[in-house]
Amino acid sequence: MDKIRVGVAPGLGTGPAEFTGLAELTEAAGVDSLWLSEVVYSPDVDPLIGMTHALARTERLKVGTGVAILPGRNPVLVAKQLVTLAGLAPKRVLPVFGLLPAQPAERALFPVPEGRRAAVFDESLALLRLLLEQDNVSFDGEFFQVDGVTIGPRPAKRLDVWLGGSAPAALRRAGRLSDGWLGSFHTPEQSRAARLAIQAAAAEAGREIESDHFGLSMVLALHGIPERLRAVAEQRNPGRPAADLVPTSWAGARRMIEQHIEAGLTKFVVRPGYSGDYRQFLDDFVRELGPLQN
């Protein structure tokens, strides 16, 4: 049986002052994992720096990026950061990468040649994976070239790299190049279709993605769906009402996760879409969603 795991993410706007101590609280509550989004123009902590802080302050908690942007970053430097973190915190580093920032204004912060973002993403992923898996890497691509480089000791356990995204091209990329997928704002039917599309692309590329490497990130809006969140949900999934994508109660979150489990997903991230005491959120999370894990 595949392992069902449910992690948490801080509420949007959780800056350094609020983030201090949050990882320890999360681990003490017995939560599986903590996930950090990349939102530059906000108070939120940087995902890789926040990940480093959280891993250093805990012993068991897994920490992921959900999601960080890869094209526009040098994949050699990203690989170096990841192998360093994986060496310092074995089996607890969960990188997930995406094509574009959620906020269009941030796209200029991740510069790529005009019209070539997808091509840069593919090449960045290919080089990143080589660096994570091999020593003495040589690579002669359109955008990146390295000659006989080794970035340091690789982790004893292979470091998985997951991708986000929902467009057909993103799902094909996940099948060809990733170890797993973390979606968001999907209905269960859409999650099932995405999983099948990724598995088909992987098979076509002569690969196989482990069956428990498909997940979903969701926002819990306990006090009703705020207009900003409603607009984001409906922009990310046009034609679907936000109420189909954003649960508004713990019981609704549990039902939604159960439906996605039936669709073949096994990993979940729940973020509070409301302000309040994070300790209370964790207590409620453990009580309401913890029993879903096996």
Short mmCIF file of C-alpha atoms in Angstrom, two decimals:
data_model
loop_
_atom_site.label_atom_id
_atom_site.label_comp_id
_atom_site.label_asym_id
_atom_site.label_seq_id
_atom_site.Cartn_x
_atom_site.Cartn_y
_atom_site.Cartn_z
CA MET A 1 0.00 0.00 0.00
CA ASP A 2 1.28 3.46 -0.89
CA LYS A 3 2.12 5.77 2.00
CA ILE A 4 -0.41 8.55 2.53
CA ARG A 5 1.29 11.62 4.00
CA VAL A 6 -0.12 15.07 4.78
CA GLY A 7 2.12 18.08 5.42
CA VAL A 8 1.53 21.75 6.10
CA ALA A 9 2.58 25.13 4.74
CA PRO A 10 2.64 28.46 6.58
CA GLY A 11 -0.05 30.96 5.77
CA LEU A 12 0.88 33.45 3.07
CA GLY A 13 2.59 36.48 4.58
CA THR A 14 4.47 34.48 7.21
CA GLY A 15 7.63 36.55 7.53
CA PRO A 16 10.85 35.81 9.41
CA ALA A 17 9.50 36.90 12.80
CA GLU A 18 6.47 34.62 12.53
CA PHE A 19 8.51 31.80 10.96
CA THR A 20 10.94 31.64 13.88
CA GLY A 21 10.01 28.60 15.95
CA LEU A 22 7.43 27.39 13.44
CA ALA A 23 9.48 24.39 12.32
CA GLU A 24 9.95 23.21 15.89
CA LEU A 25 6.21 23.54 16.54
CA THR A 26 5.47 21.57 13.39
CA GLU A 27 7.85 18.77 14.31
CA ALA A 28 6.61 18.65 17.92
CA ALA A 29 3.07 18.23 16.61
CA GLY A 30 4.19 15.12 14.72
CA VAL A 31 3.50 16.59 11.26
CA ASP A 32 5.25 14.86 8.35
CA SER A 33 6.54 17.85 6.40
CA LEU A 34 6.67 21.63 6.05
CA TRP A 35 6.45 23.32 2.64
CA LEU A 36 7.62 26.80 1.64
CA SER A 37 6.40 28.73 -1.39
CA GLU A 38 8.42 31.19 -3.45
CA VAL A 39 6.66 34.54 -3.27
CA VAL A 40 9.30 37.25 -3.59
CA TYR A 41 7.20 40.39 -3.37
CA SER A 42 5.79 39.53 0.05
CA PRO A 43 6.94 39.12 3.65
CA ASP A 44 7.30 35.35 3.15
CA VAL A 45 10.68 33.77 3.86
CA ASP A 46 12.76 32.70 0.87
CA PRO A 47 12.09 28.97 0.39
CA LEU A 48 15.70 27.76 0.31
CA ILE A 49 16.79 29.96 3.22
CA GLY A 50 13.65 29.04 5.16
CA MET A 51 14.28 25.37 4.37
CA THR A 52 17.84 25.66 5.70
CA HIS A 53 16.61 27.28 8.92
CA ALA A 54 13.85 24.71 9.42
CA LEU A 55 16.14 21.73 8.81
CA ALA A 56 18.75 23.10 11.20
CA ARG A 57 16.20 23.54 13.98
CA THR A 58 14.62 20.07 13.70
CA GLU A 59 15.67 16.43 13.61
CA ARG A 60 12.90 14.55 11.79
CA LEU A 61 10.79 17.10 9.93
CA LYS A 62 10.98 16.97 6.14
CA VAL A 63 10.99 20.35 4.39
CA GLY A 64 10.03 21.07 0.80
CA THR A 65 9.68 23.91 -1.68
CA GLY A 66 6.18 24.13 -2.97
CA VAL A 67 7.19 25.39 -5.52
CA ALA A 68 10.46 27.18 -6.31
CA ILE A 69 11.24 28.57 -9.76
CA LEU A 70 14.08 26.88 -11.65
CA PRO A 71 14.40 28.60 -15.08
CA GLY A 72 16.26 31.84 -14.47
CA ARG A 73 18.52 30.22 -11.87
CA ASN A 74 21.81 28.54 -12.69
CA PRO A 75 21.14 24.80 -12.24
CA VAL A 76 24.73 24.15 -11.13
CA LEU A 77 24.30 26.51 -8.18
CA VAL A 78 20.88 25.00 -7.39
CA ALA A 79 22.37 21.51 -7.46
CA LYS A 80 25.13 22.63 -5.08
CA GLN A 81 22.56 24.05 -2.66
CA LEU A 82 20.51 20.86 -2.76
CA VAL A 83 23.40 18.43 -2.23
CA THR A 84 24.61 20.59 0.63
CA LEU A 85 21.21 20.55 2.30
CA ALA A 86 20.78 16.82 1.67
CA GLY A 87 24.18 16.19 3.22
CA LEU A 88 23.31 18.24 6.30
CA ALA A 89 19.78 16.81 6.65
CA PRO A 90 19.67 13.38 4.97
CA LYS A 91 16.31 12.18 3.63
CA ARG A 92 14.55 15.40 4.67
CA VAL A 93 14.97 17.66 1.60
CA LEU A 94 12.02 17.76 -0.83
CA PRO A 95 12.61 20.08 -3.80
CA VAL A 96 9.70 20.90 -6.09
CA PHE A 97 10.27 23.24 -9.04
CA GLY A 98 8.02 25.14 -11.40
CA LEU A 99 8.18 27.09 -14.64
CA LEU A 100 6.76 30.47 -13.65
CA PRO A 101 6.22 32.53 -10.50
CA ALA A 102 2.62 32.73 -9.37
CA GLN A 103 2.82 36.53 -9.48
CA PRO A 104 3.47 37.84 -13.04
CA ALA A 105 5.36 40.85 -11.67
CA GLU A 106 8.09 38.49 -10.41
CA ARG A 107 8.84 36.89 -13.78
CA ALA A 108 11.54 39.47 -14.56
CA LEU A 109 13.42 38.25 -11.48
CA PHE A 110 14.07 34.93 -13.23
CA PRO A 111 15.42 36.08 -16.62
CA VAL A 112 15.59 33.73 -19.59
CA PRO A 113 15.88 34.44 -23.34
CA GLU A 114 12.61 35.73 -24.77
CA GLY A 115 10.21 32.91 -25.58
CA ARG A 116 12.57 30.19 -24.34
CA ARG A 117 11.49 29.66 -20.74
CA ALA A 118 10.23 26.11 -21.33
CA ALA A 119 13.40 25.17 -23.22
CA VAL A 120 15.56 26.61 -20.43
CA PHE A 121 13.49 24.69 -17.87
CA ASP A 122 14.01 21.39 -19.71
CA GLU A 123 17.74 21.93 -20.04
CA SER A 124 18.09 23.13 -16.44
CA LEU A 125 16.33 20.00 -15.20
CA ALA A 126 18.47 17.72 -17.33
CA LEU A 127 21.68 19.27 -16.04
CA LEU A 128 20.42 19.43 -12.46
CA ARG A 129 19.63 15.72 -12.47
CA LEU A 130 23.04 14.83 -13.91
CA LEU A 131 24.79 16.84 -11.20
CA LEU A 132 22.69 15.22 -8.47
CA GLU A 133 23.34 11.70 -9.77
CA GLN A 134 26.85 11.65 -11.24
CA ASP A 135 30.39 12.79 -10.64
CA ASN A 136 32.55 14.34 -13.37
CA VAL A 137 29.64 15.80 -15.34
CA SER A 138 30.13 17.26 -18.80
CA PHE A 139 27.22 18.97 -20.52
CA ASP A 140 27.07 20.95 -23.75
CA GLY A 141 23.63 22.47 -24.06
CA GLU A 142 22.13 25.51 -25.71
CA PHE A 143 22.03 27.50 -22.47
CA PHE A 144 24.49 25.75 -20.12
CA GLN A 145 27.89 24.18 -20.59
CA VAL A 146 30.06 22.42 -18.00
CA ASP A 147 33.16 20.32 -18.50
CA GLY A 148 34.10 17.56 -16.07
CA VAL A 149 32.60 19.14 -12.92
CA THR A 150 31.78 17.53 -9.60
CA ILE A 151 29.82 19.56 -7.06
CA GLY A 152 30.64 17.50 -3.98
CA PRO A 153 29.55 14.36 -2.15
CA ARG A 154 26.18 13.21 -3.35
CA PRO A 155 23.63 12.04 -0.75
CA ALA A 156 23.59 8.32 0.03
CA LYS A 157 19.88 8.26 -0.79
CA ARG A 158 19.10 9.65 -4.23
CA LEU A 159 17.52 13.10 -4.02
CA ASP A 160 14.12 13.17 -5.74
CA VAL A 161 13.14 16.24 -7.74
CA TRP A 162 9.42 16.90 -8.19
CA LEU A 163 7.68 19.36 -10.49
CA GLY A 164 4.51 21.40 -10.30
CA GLY A 165 2.34 22.65 -13.16
CA SER A 166 -0.94 21.70 -14.79
CA ALA A 167 -0.64 22.57 -18.49
CA PRO A 168 -0.28 19.60 -20.87
CA ALA A 169 3.36 20.56 -21.57
CA ALA A 170 4.05 20.71 -17.82
CA LEU A 171 2.60 17.23 -17.31
CA ARG A 172 4.68 15.84 -20.17
CA ARG A 173 7.78 17.47 -18.68
CA ALA A 174 7.01 15.91 -15.30
CA GLY A 175 6.78 12.51 -16.96
CA ARG A 176 10.03 12.92 -18.88
CA LEU A 177 12.18 14.58 -16.25
CA SER A 178 10.75 14.47 -12.71
CA ASP A 179 10.49 12.00 -9.84
CA GLY A 180 7.05 13.21 -8.81
CA TRP A 181 4.38 15.87 -9.17
CA LEU A 182 2.72 18.33 -6.80
CA GLY A 183 -0.39 19.96 -8.25
CA SER A 184 -2.73 22.60 -6.87
CA PHE A 185 -6.27 23.86 -7.41
CA HIS A 186 -7.31 20.59 -9.08
CA THR A 187 -10.53 18.64 -8.78
CA PRO A 188 -10.10 14.92 -8.10
CA GLU A 189 -10.99 14.14 -11.71
CA GLN A 190 -8.33 16.56 -12.94
CA SER A 191 -5.77 15.07 -10.56
CA ARG A 192 -6.49 11.61 -11.90
CA ALA A 193 -6.14 12.83 -15.49
CA ALA A 194 -2.87 14.63 -14.64
CA ARG A 195 -1.44 11.52 -12.98
CA LEU A 196 -2.32 9.37 -15.97
CA ALA A 197 -0.84 11.91 -18.40
CA ILE A 198 2.41 12.06 -16.41
CA GLN A 199 2.64 8.27 -16.20
CA ALA A 200 2.03 8.00 -19.95
CA ALA A 201 4.77 10.54 -20.71
CA ALA A 202 7.14 8.71 -18.37
CA ALA A 203 6.44 5.38 -20.07
CA GLU A 204 7.00 6.96 -23.48
CA ALA A 205 10.39 8.18 -22.22
CA GLY A 206 11.26 4.73 -20.91
CA ARG A 207 10.86 5.80 -17.28
CA GLU A 208 8.58 5.01 -14.37
CA ILE A 209 7.48 7.36 -11.59
CA GLU A 210 6.77 5.71 -8.26
CA SER A 211 3.04 5.40 -7.59
CA ASP A 212 3.24 7.31 -4.31
CA HIS A 213 4.98 10.32 -5.88
CA PHE A 214 1.86 12.28 -6.85
CA GLY A 215 0.51 15.01 -4.61
CA LEU A 216 -1.68 18.07 -4.21
CA SER A 217 -1.31 21.35 -2.36
CA MET A 218 -4.53 22.89 -1.07
CA VAL A 219 -5.60 26.00 0.82
CA LEU A 220 -8.06 25.68 3.71
CA ALA A 221 -10.36 28.71 4.04
CA LEU A 222 -12.18 28.20 7.33
CA HIS A 223 -13.97 31.53 7.38
CA GLY A 224 -15.14 31.56 3.78
CA ILE A 225 -13.10 32.00 0.63
CA PRO A 226 -11.57 35.51 0.48
CA GLU A 227 -12.03 37.30 -2.83
CA ARG A 228 -8.29 37.30 -3.56
CA LEU A 229 -8.07 33.55 -3.03
CA ARG A 230 -11.23 33.02 -5.08
CA ALA A 231 -9.70 34.97 -7.96
CA VAL A 232 -6.45 32.96 -7.77
CA ALA A 233 -8.29 29.63 -7.70
CA GLU A 234 -10.53 30.51 -10.63
CA GLN A 235 -7.60 31.94 -12.60
CA ARG A 236 -5.59 28.76 -12.01
CA ASN A 237 -8.51 26.53 -12.96
CA PRO A 238 -10.82 28.45 -15.31
CA GLY A 239 -14.41 27.30 -15.45
CA ARG A 240 -14.35 25.69 -12.01
CA PRO A 241 -15.95 27.47 -9.05
CA ALA A 242 -13.53 28.14 -6.22
CA ALA A 243 -15.75 26.12 -3.88
CA ASP A 244 -14.75 22.97 -5.83
CA LEU A 245 -11.06 23.71 -5.25
CA VAL A 246 -10.83 25.30 -1.81
CA PRO A 247 -12.31 23.52 1.24
CA THR A 248 -13.99 25.73 3.83
CA SER A 249 -14.01 23.32 6.76
CA TRP A 250 -11.82 20.59 8.20
CA ALA A 251 -14.46 18.05 7.24
CA GLY A 252 -14.41 19.43 3.69
CA ALA A 253 -10.61 19.21 3.57
CA ARG A 254 -10.79 15.60 4.74
CA ARG A 255 -13.38 14.72 2.08
CA MET A 256 -11.37 16.46 -0.62
CA ILE A 257 -8.18 14.60 0.33
CA GLU A 258 -10.06 11.29 0.41
CA GLN A 259 -11.37 11.97 -3.10
CA HIS A 260 -7.87 12.74 -4.35
CA ILE A 261 -6.59 9.56 -2.72
CA GLU A 262 -9.21 7.67 -4.74
CA ALA A 263 -7.81 9.47 -7.81
CA GLY A 264 -4.37 8.02 -7.08
CA LEU A 265 -2.66 10.81 -5.14
CA THR A 266 -0.89 10.09 -1.86
CA LYS A 267 0.93 13.26 -0.75
CA PHE A 268 -0.82 16.43 0.40
CA VAL A 269 0.07 19.89 1.65
CA VAL A 270 -2.49 21.98 3.54
CA ARG A 271 -2.02 25.74 3.97
CA PRO A 272 -4.24 27.96 6.14
CA GLY A 273 -5.95 30.54 3.98
CA TYR A 274 -6.88 32.62 7.01
CA SER A 275 -5.07 34.47 9.78
CA GLY A 276 -4.88 33.03 13.25
CA ASP A 277 -2.80 31.14 15.76
CA TYR A 278 -0.59 28.65 13.90
CA ARG A 279 -0.38 26.43 16.97
CA GLN A 280 -4.18 26.09 16.88
CA PHE A 281 -4.01 25.30 13.16
CA LEU A 282 -1.50 22.52 13.87
CA ASP A 283 -3.63 21.09 16.68
CA ASP A 284 -6.70 21.05 14.45
CA PHE A 285 -4.67 19.65 11.54
CA VAL A 286 -3.35 16.72 13.57
CA ARG A 287 -6.78 15.93 14.98
CA GLU A 288 -8.72 16.24 11.72
CA LEU A 289 -6.27 15.10 9.03
CA GLY A 290 -3.65 13.07 10.85
CA PRO A 291 -5.83 9.90 10.80
CA LEU A 292 -5.70 9.91 6.97
CA GLN A 293 -2.06 8.82 7.12
CA ASN A 294 -1.17 5.13 7.14
#
